[in-house]
Amino acid sequence: MHERLLPASPNWYCSRCSDTNDKGILGFGAKNTIYLVNVTASSCRAVGELLGHKDRVSGFSFSHHAGQSHLCASCSDDGTVKFWDTQEQRLIKEHKSHQSTITALHWSPVDKNLVLSGDEKGVVVCYWFNTGDAVSFFPEPRNIFCLTCSPHNWRLAAVGYKDGMIVLIDVSKKGEVVQRLRGHDDEIHSLAWAPLANEEALHSYGRPDDHPEATNGVSDGAERGCYLASGSKDQTLRIWSTAKGKGVMTLKLPFLKRRGAGVDPAVRERLWLSVHWPPGRDTQVVSSCFGGELVLWDLTKTGKQKWSLLGASSEGQNHSRIVFNMSSFCLPDGRELLLTTSMDREVRCWDLGTLDCLWSLPTLGGFVYCLAFSPVATGCLALGTGDNMIRTWSTMTLANPYDTRTFWQGIKSKVTALAWHPTKEGSLAFGTDDGKVGIYDVFSNKPPQTSSSYHRKTVYTLAWGPPVPPISFGAAVDRPSVSLYSCAGEGVILQHDPWKLSGEASDIDRLIKDTNGIKHKLSPHTDLSWKPDGSVVAIGNEDGSIEVFLAPSLRLLCSIQQHHKIINALRWHHGNSSTPQHHSLLASASSNALVFVHDLRSVLESPPDIPVVMTEASRSLAGHTAKVTSLAWSPHHDARLVTVCYDGTAQVWDVLQEQGVCNYRGHRGRLLCVHWSTVDPDVVWTGGDDFTAQEWNTTKQQHSMPPKSKKTVDMKEKRKSKTKVKKKKGPSDEEEEEESAQRNGSATPVPIATIVAESIAAPMERNQNRDKPSVKKDVKRDKPDLLSVKRRKPRSLLPLSTSMDHRPREDQQRDCLTLAQVTSQKGPPAGCVPGQGEFMQLGLFSDRQALYHMLQEEEQAHVEAGHYDSMVYLRLWSGDLSGALQLATDRGELSDHLLSLAPMAGYQVWCVTVEAYVKQLCLQEQFLKAASHLLSINKLYEAIHLLHSQQLYREALLLAKARLQPEDPVLINLFTSWAAVLEKDGHLATAAKCYLAVGACFDAAKVIAKKSDPSSLSMAAELARIAGEPQLAHSLLLRCAKDLAANQDWLAAQEALQSLDSLLPYRLHYSVTELLTVILTESKVVTWSCVSGHPWVTPLWSETSPNLQATIQTMWERHFEVSDKTPGFFIYCDAFSIYCDAFSIYCDAFSIYCDAFSIYCDAFSIYCDAFSIYCDAFFIYCDAFSIYCDAFSIYCDAFSIYCDAFSIYCDAFSIYCDAFSIYCDAFSIYSDAFSICWVDSIDVLRVKEKGLAAAESLRAFVSYHRLYRAWWSYRSQTSSTTQRTSPAHPQAAPSQQNKEVVAQPNGEAVVGGQDGAGRRPLESVSRQECVCLLSEPHAAYQTTQTAITEIQNRLSRLVQQHASAQETDTLAGPEQGHDSAGPPPRGGEGETLPSLISKVTEYRQQLAELPDQLKSYPHPDVMECCLVLLHLGQRSSAVPEDLQETAKELLRKYGTTCGLRKATLPFLS
């Protein structure tokens, strides 16, 4: 019937609401309708609709079997499952086995007669299509989200639930649960079986779980299974092994950020993860993603999962919002197409070979309120819909028949009116349900311009016309050529300036009143239409009148008083007609189903001075049976009109003949808008409340007039036949017509002028008319008679027979005669059966057989009325209680009263009834009551399992603890399951109680420790200690003490460590740390705040300071009972002594660094002051050039001081860094010594040598540092003395060069004395430290390494010289090669490549013979230290002679390099 159709949008949030058969027919549910679309690789076409459901379609599936691929099944929220024939588009059969909302459906791909469906209560129904039998299962009391039948085994089906559980059931065993697949944490949105009938596809590629264990002696190859893919709201896609019942792969969705767009926080929350396993791809799965993207997963990839994005080749191919359903089919050429439905209201087709989008089908998500063809852009159709969007459709595009664009920015409500600019291409005006008026530029992506003047109600009409005052005032350059007029539900018409939409719009009623001298209030306006030439405008009013005004003054020309109800539509005849008299035709439509055409030629050609009132129409078009909502003139014909109506049809009229041309009946609801094609004279476009826009041809319609409504005709005839009597106040004729129209198939409101005005205003008027006569009645109802309530009799058990006993007296007397004949010997008369039919009431007075007949009919009446308790009474009294209970069980109407009567039918009947009632209570979510009833029939374990499955752990534990033995495994399972749930939810204390209840103290300790605060860690350690887990207690107490020490809570840290004796070393460590913290805090080096500390720390330091090592030994002996008898004590003390020395060096370096930084800051301040003076001098440069020069000189001097200070600062910072490095090395050695000081004596002997070597290395570096400190101090004093004595006292220099040597009691030689300021002596270097530096083994090691490095450099130079010589020979040629060769390249005197290699080998053998300790720990350069000592000894007597001789011997023996020979020449000559 239609050529093209924009269908309604596919339903959202359904697991399987679309499917495709092998013929390329796509079916999807939209609202309560199923649309059928013929799909090819290039385009699509809607071919039919399946109508019959009364509520939203929630599931759809084709039968994928040979010979019946045209059959399909659908389920709906109305509780029915329907079966359809898509070829004939008719309903075949249906069943209503579900009692709750159906959420999922699937036609088995293996058994052609099996259809599975599930509802939100957890009931699964197996329906056999050939026999009509239905079997219900209740595998799990959970909300079913999706289900799918296995493509390899008809018995197996997978069911996904809202809570993340997946269950595999066997339908041949009454829904027995085969596997429970746990892993998802949220809703299961989709399930898909692998097309391969075994689980070898992924094993062959080396996926995870490559080597599964055999099960029950059956090998993996013999145990056949199938993979199952699942998509969940928890953002994961999982692959399951149905043979093992566990997951083998988890795929995390990638979050694909769109170009130029931010990350929407709500995207993850509204995720719907749809999964599809294409039949021809065993190892590839397609899934949806967060923002509408489609991802193709390759399951054979190892490591990080690899995926490909569909539609990545170009922009705009992907869906813009989440995808709900996917289905695929193969073309005859072998290509596989994928069809998807999305929240963006588009159906897209993809080529799985190229991953490109082939085409898209736009759909509509609301009523189609308005249609408008552009007068400039040929074939461009605009649609305004109730989904808050505007769509522009290029209907003339051949490549893509559904080439549409969508505009939604700035629109927050339904689009109810559209109007294209008459001359400006792409300018589209729109009006919305919330009163907004705006203009879109459809060729740009900018938001629309919005008028600052809002209507209070819905905008019904927009029209472009010539401007009227005040916009028409002024010059032509300053005013627009056309204005935008809007008419809304409050009855006001506003004129908007398209150039200044931000300005205030003008109400044309003011101009009408001023021009025509009207003083009274004007009738509310409902529509307007400008004549194509802009000379006059027609305005329709709410009272049914039509007024024609002359532009631009809006002088009233005539008033048409033909309609008696609200005007819904007005249209002038187009100006393209060859007959001039047709230009004056005005068509109008109202709510009275009549269309009038008025000829206003006389009024327009000769405008009267006084307005003319017209009461007769030129033409009257009758045929519609309901309100006419819109009309349009054909731009290709003369006097041809199309109208649309609430009766669901579109009618084309020949206006001059007043006859119908054709009638279109393709819509399934009320029609709201119509527009004739501007290109094809045979094409009309219509839209309605069925969410569709349709294109149809006028010459292809079978009917010429609208259908007659039989009910309406009968009602009219009945009203005509009635005599004219005074009616009571009640519903008006208008209301009766409205009810009649609604009974004809129109029940939902439509926001057009007629629809909204009558849906809001008319009900208010009706309520006002109804309120007056019903006030007293309502008052009486509010005060019922209490006596009458008390005397009210209960419902009769025999209502039918009782009602027959209240018949007229003659009928009752005839019953007496009949009864007399029955009881007499003559027998009943012919055709009389007491207790049945007309003689049912006689069953109570006849024999028992007649009584049973009467009871059967009474029971049937009670069942139809829903009075099951009365029926049970009848069955009980007649002795058939089992039948009553079975009937109530089948209908799900069991009650406590019926259950209390069940024991009268026997124990077995009672048990069966209790089990059925338990299932009914589970569906009603009354689990506690259900468990109590299970206990009544001694099913304790079933009751516990029921409570456990619903996560009612406290109740389940209460029941299990009270009834079961303490060692029962069920009780342990309950505690562990509840503990896992509590641990996941963060209730750690309660979870620990559960573990303790089953004796799992280790698990309880680990759960308590997850809190990670000191109190929890301490408690967890105590639990571990009680449980006999010392290692766990050890680690937990260390974590606790570490946190407390970090917070400076030393008392609590020591208290925590006192619990275990093995933690004594850590107690000593923390006591030393506390002591150091107190020392640093009191010396104001740091500003740490201490939470708690031991009171004996500060007095102890005051007593033994400044010897830190003595303080620590005293502290350990007094408070920790640790003395020199403890194993490893001395090693630890030596290491700690080195650590203290290094720490002292670090503090001194830090002090030097601070002093240097202070000097640097002072110099920088001087530099800034000088620069300020320089700037000031520069400003007065013209007047005082000499001042400028002096200031510049000062600036230069200050800059020099600044540079010197910065150099000092850098040197100090370098010293600080070296000291800090030494400090770190010392701390590392201290830590190593601490870790080995409390081990057994055997371990001490094993590591003593290594520890001493590390200590010697550290001591050498400390001595090296002190040696250079002495050298730097000597050099600085020498330079300063030279500067002081050189200019004025030349004789003082020699006396200052001799440094004063002071002998110390410990044998140390102190270099230098005191300076003039009385500062302390320079750094001292002890003999022991010098001996440590002059280590001959280290000198041998370092000299050997240096020799190897020099030989390697010679080898490198030798190779380079040889290569350059070869290049020279090549360039010189064969003639000059002999003359220019020269001597051969040499790396040294008589050295060749083999000799150098042999030397390297010899040196490396010497290195291998040296001890490992020399190679493991660094040592200062011995040759460098020898030179420094000799330089000091040459200039002063600070260095003893024997040390100088030792240094010279080392230099003679190991100073073999050229640089060392040159440096040692002054000392060895």
Short mmCIF file of N, CA, C and O in Angstrom, two decimals, residues 850-907:
data_model
loop_
_atom_site.label_atom_id
_atom_site.label_comp_id
_atom_site.label_asym_id
_atom_site.label_seq_id
_atom_site.Cartn_x
_atom_site.Cartn_y
_atom_site.Cartn_z
N ALA A 850 -28.80 -35.17 40.41
CA ALA A 850 -29.21 -33.83 39.98
C ALA A 850 -28.46 -32.76 40.79
O ALA A 850 -28.11 -31.68 40.26
N LEU A 851 -28.21 -33.06 42.06
CA LEU A 851 -27.46 -32.11 42.88
C LEU A 851 -26.04 -31.92 42.36
O LEU A 851 -25.51 -30.81 42.29
N TYR A 852 -25.38 -33.03 41.93
CA TYR A 852 -24.05 -32.92 41.37
C TYR A 852 -24.03 -32.11 40.09
O TYR A 852 -23.11 -31.33 39.82
N HIS A 853 -25.09 -32.31 39.27
CA HIS A 853 -25.17 -31.51 38.04
C HIS A 853 -25.27 -30.02 38.38
O HIS A 853 -24.63 -29.17 37.73
N MET A 854 -26.07 -29.70 39.37
CA MET A 854 -26.22 -28.30 39.76
C MET A 854 -24.91 -27.73 40.32
O MET A 854 -24.50 -26.59 40.01
N LEU A 855 -24.19 -28.53 41.11
CA LEU A 855 -22.94 -28.05 41.68
C LEU A 855 -21.89 -27.80 40.60
O LEU A 855 -21.07 -26.87 40.72
N GLN A 856 -21.88 -28.61 39.53
CA GLN A 856 -20.92 -28.38 38.46
C GLN A 856 -21.14 -27.02 37.80
O GLN A 856 -20.17 -26.28 37.53
N GLU A 857 -22.39 -26.68 37.57
CA GLU A 857 -22.65 -25.38 36.95
C GLU A 857 -22.37 -24.22 37.91
O GLU A 857 -21.88 -23.16 37.50
N GLU A 858 -22.64 -24.43 39.19
CA GLU A 858 -22.34 -23.40 40.18
C GLU A 858 -20.82 -23.18 40.30
O GLU A 858 -20.34 -22.04 40.41
N GLU A 859 -20.07 -24.29 40.25
CA GLU A 859 -18.61 -24.17 40.32
C GLU A 859 -18.05 -23.42 39.11
O GLU A 859 -17.14 -22.59 39.25
N GLN A 860 -18.60 -23.73 37.96
CA GLN A 860 -18.13 -23.02 36.77
C GLN A 860 -18.40 -21.52 36.87
O GLN A 860 -17.57 -20.69 36.47
N ALA A 861 -19.53 -21.16 37.45
CA ALA A 861 -19.85 -19.74 37.63
C ALA A 861 -18.89 -19.09 38.63
O ALA A 861 -18.45 -17.94 38.42
N HIS A 862 -18.54 -19.79 39.69
CA HIS A 862 -17.58 -19.25 40.66
C HIS A 862 -16.19 -19.06 40.04
O HIS A 862 -15.50 -18.07 40.33
N VAL A 863 -15.78 -20.01 39.20
CA VAL A 863 -14.46 -19.89 38.55
C VAL A 863 -14.44 -18.68 37.63
O VAL A 863 -13.47 -17.91 37.60
N GLU A 864 -15.50 -18.51 36.85
CA GLU A 864 -15.53 -17.36 35.96
C GLU A 864 -15.56 -16.04 36.72
O GLU A 864 -15.01 -15.04 36.26
N ALA A 865 -16.17 -16.03 37.88
CA ALA A 865 -16.22 -14.82 38.69
C ALA A 865 -14.99 -14.64 39.56
O ALA A 865 -14.81 -13.58 40.17
N GLY A 866 -14.12 -15.67 39.64
CA GLY A 866 -12.92 -15.58 40.45
C GLY A 866 -13.15 -15.87 41.92
O GLY A 866 -12.29 -15.53 42.73
N HIS A 867 -14.24 -16.49 42.27
CA HIS A 867 -14.55 -16.80 43.68
C HIS A 867 -14.09 -18.22 43.98
O HIS A 867 -14.89 -19.16 44.07
N TYR A 868 -12.79 -18.41 44.12
CA TYR A 868 -12.27 -19.76 44.32
C TYR A 868 -12.57 -20.30 45.70
O TYR A 868 -12.68 -21.51 45.89
N ASP A 869 -12.69 -19.42 46.67
CA ASP A 869 -13.02 -19.93 48.01
C ASP A 869 -14.41 -20.55 48.04
O ASP A 869 -14.63 -21.59 48.65
N SER A 870 -15.36 -19.92 47.35
CA SER A 870 -16.71 -20.50 47.29
C SER A 870 -16.70 -21.82 46.53
O SER A 870 -17.40 -22.78 46.89
N MET A 871 -15.90 -21.88 45.45
CA MET A 871 -15.81 -23.13 44.71
C MET A 871 -15.23 -24.24 45.58
O MET A 871 -15.64 -25.40 45.52
N VAL A 872 -14.22 -23.87 46.41
CA VAL A 872 -13.63 -24.88 47.29
C VAL A 872 -14.64 -25.39 48.31
O VAL A 872 -14.67 -26.58 48.63
N TYR A 873 -15.47 -24.48 48.81
CA TYR A 873 -16.52 -24.92 49.73
C TYR A 873 -17.43 -25.95 49.06
O TYR A 873 -17.80 -26.98 49.65
N LEU A 874 -17.80 -25.68 47.82
CA LEU A 874 -18.67 -26.63 47.10
C LEU A 874 -17.96 -27.95 46.88
O LEU A 874 -18.55 -29.03 47.09
N ARG A 875 -16.68 -27.90 46.46
CA ARG A 875 -15.95 -29.14 46.26
C ARG A 875 -15.76 -29.89 47.58
O ARG A 875 -15.82 -31.12 47.62
N LEU A 876 -15.48 -29.11 48.64
CA LEU A 876 -15.29 -29.74 49.95
C LEU A 876 -16.55 -30.45 50.41
O LEU A 876 -16.51 -31.60 50.86
N TRP A 877 -17.67 -29.77 50.30
CA TRP A 877 -18.92 -30.35 50.78
C TRP A 877 -19.39 -31.50 49.89
O TRP A 877 -20.07 -32.39 50.35
N SER A 878 -18.96 -31.44 48.61
CA SER A 878 -19.34 -32.54 47.71
C SER A 878 -18.32 -33.67 47.75
O SER A 878 -18.55 -34.70 47.10
N GLY A 879 -17.17 -33.48 48.44
CA GLY A 879 -16.20 -34.55 48.59
C GLY A 879 -15.06 -34.54 47.58
O GLY A 879 -14.27 -35.48 47.55
N ASP A 880 -14.91 -33.49 46.76
CA ASP A 880 -13.84 -33.43 45.74
C ASP A 880 -12.89 -32.28 46.09
O ASP A 880 -12.74 -31.32 45.33
N LEU A 881 -12.22 -32.39 47.21
CA LEU A 881 -11.30 -31.34 47.61
C LEU A 881 -10.02 -31.36 46.76
O LEU A 881 -9.44 -30.31 46.47
N SER A 882 -9.58 -32.56 46.35
CA SER A 882 -8.35 -32.64 45.54
C SER A 882 -8.50 -31.88 44.22
O SER A 882 -7.58 -31.19 43.78
N GLY A 883 -9.65 -31.98 43.61
CA GLY A 883 -9.87 -31.25 42.37
C GLY A 883 -9.85 -29.74 42.57
O GLY A 883 -9.31 -28.99 41.74
N ALA A 884 -10.41 -29.29 43.69
CA ALA A 884 -10.40 -27.85 43.97
C ALA A 884 -8.98 -27.34 44.19
O ALA A 884 -8.59 -26.28 43.67
N LEU A 885 -8.19 -28.11 44.93
CA LEU A 885 -6.81 -27.69 45.17
C LEU A 885 -5.99 -27.70 43.88
O LEU A 885 -5.16 -26.82 43.65
N GLN A 886 -6.21 -28.70 43.02
CA GLN A 886 -5.47 -28.75 41.76
C GLN A 886 -5.83 -27.57 40.86
O GLN A 886 -4.95 -26.97 40.22
N LEU A 887 -7.08 -27.20 40.82
CA LEU A 887 -7.49 -26.07 39.99
C LEU A 887 -6.90 -24.76 40.52
O LEU A 887 -6.40 -23.93 39.75
N ALA A 888 -6.92 -24.58 41.83
CA ALA A 888 -6.31 -23.38 42.40
C ALA A 888 -4.80 -23.36 42.19
O ALA A 888 -4.20 -22.30 41.98
N THR A 889 -4.17 -24.53 42.21
CA THR A 889 -2.72 -24.60 41.96
C THR A 889 -2.40 -24.20 40.54
O THR A 889 -1.45 -23.44 40.27
N ASP A 890 -3.18 -24.72 39.59
CA ASP A 890 -2.91 -24.40 38.19
C ASP A 890 -3.09 -22.91 37.90
O ASP A 890 -2.37 -22.34 37.08
N ARG A 891 -4.02 -22.29 38.56
CA ARG A 891 -4.28 -20.87 38.32
C ARG A 891 -3.47 -19.96 39.24
O ARG A 891 -3.59 -18.74 39.16
N GLY A 892 -2.65 -20.54 40.12
CA GLY A 892 -1.86 -19.71 41.02
C GLY A 892 -2.67 -18.95 42.03
O GLY A 892 -2.31 -17.84 42.41
N GLU A 893 -3.77 -19.53 42.51
CA GLU A 893 -4.67 -18.85 43.43
C GLU A 893 -4.76 -19.56 44.77
O GLU A 893 -5.78 -19.47 45.45
N LEU A 894 -3.72 -20.28 45.14
CA LEU A 894 -3.73 -20.93 46.45
C LEU A 894 -3.66 -19.89 47.55
O LEU A 894 -3.07 -18.82 47.39
N SER A 895 -4.25 -20.21 48.69
CA SER A 895 -4.27 -19.31 49.84
C SER A 895 -4.04 -20.12 51.10
O SER A 895 -4.03 -21.36 51.09
N ASP A 896 -3.85 -19.41 52.20
CA ASP A 896 -3.65 -20.10 53.48
C ASP A 896 -4.88 -20.91 53.87
O ASP A 896 -4.76 -22.00 54.44
N HIS A 897 -6.03 -20.38 53.55
CA HIS A 897 -7.27 -21.11 53.88
C HIS A 897 -7.36 -22.41 53.10
O HIS A 897 -7.69 -23.46 53.67
N LEU A 898 -7.04 -22.37 51.81
CA LEU A 898 -7.09 -23.60 51.01
C LEU A 898 -6.03 -24.58 51.50
O LEU A 898 -6.26 -25.79 51.52
N LEU A 899 -4.86 -24.07 51.87
CA LEU A 899 -3.81 -24.95 52.36
C LEU A 899 -4.21 -25.61 53.68
O LEU A 899 -3.84 -26.75 53.94
N SER A 900 -4.94 -24.89 54.49
CA SER A 900 -5.38 -25.48 55.76
C SER A 900 -6.38 -26.60 55.55
O SER A 900 -6.52 -27.49 56.40
N LEU A 901 -7.09 -26.58 54.41
CA LEU A 901 -8.04 -27.65 54.11
C LEU A 901 -7.39 -28.83 53.42
O LEU A 901 -8.00 -29.89 53.30
N ALA A 902 -6.15 -28.65 52.91
CA ALA A 902 -5.50 -29.71 52.13
C ALA A 902 -5.31 -31.00 52.91
O ALA A 902 -5.44 -32.08 52.33
N PRO A 903 -4.96 -31.01 54.22
CA PRO A 903 -4.79 -32.30 54.91
C PRO A 903 -6.03 -33.19 54.88
O PRO A 903 -5.92 -34.41 55.05
N MET A 904 -7.19 -32.60 54.65
CA MET A 904 -8.41 -33.41 54.59
C MET A 904 -8.40 -34.34 53.38
O MET A 904 -9.11 -35.35 53.37
N ALA A 905 -7.60 -33.99 52.34
CA ALA A 905 -7.52 -34.82 51.14
C ALA A 905 -6.43 -35.86 51.21
O ALA A 905 -6.25 -36.62 50.25
N GLY A 906 -5.66 -35.91 52.30
CA GLY A 906 -4.62 -36.92 52.42
C GLY A 906 -3.24 -36.28 52.53
O GLY A 906 -3.03 -35.12 52.15
N TYR A 907 -2.30 -37.09 53.03
CA TYR A 907 -0.95 -36.57 53.25
C TYR A 907 -0.25 -36.22 51.95
O TYR A 907 0.42 -35.17 51.84
#
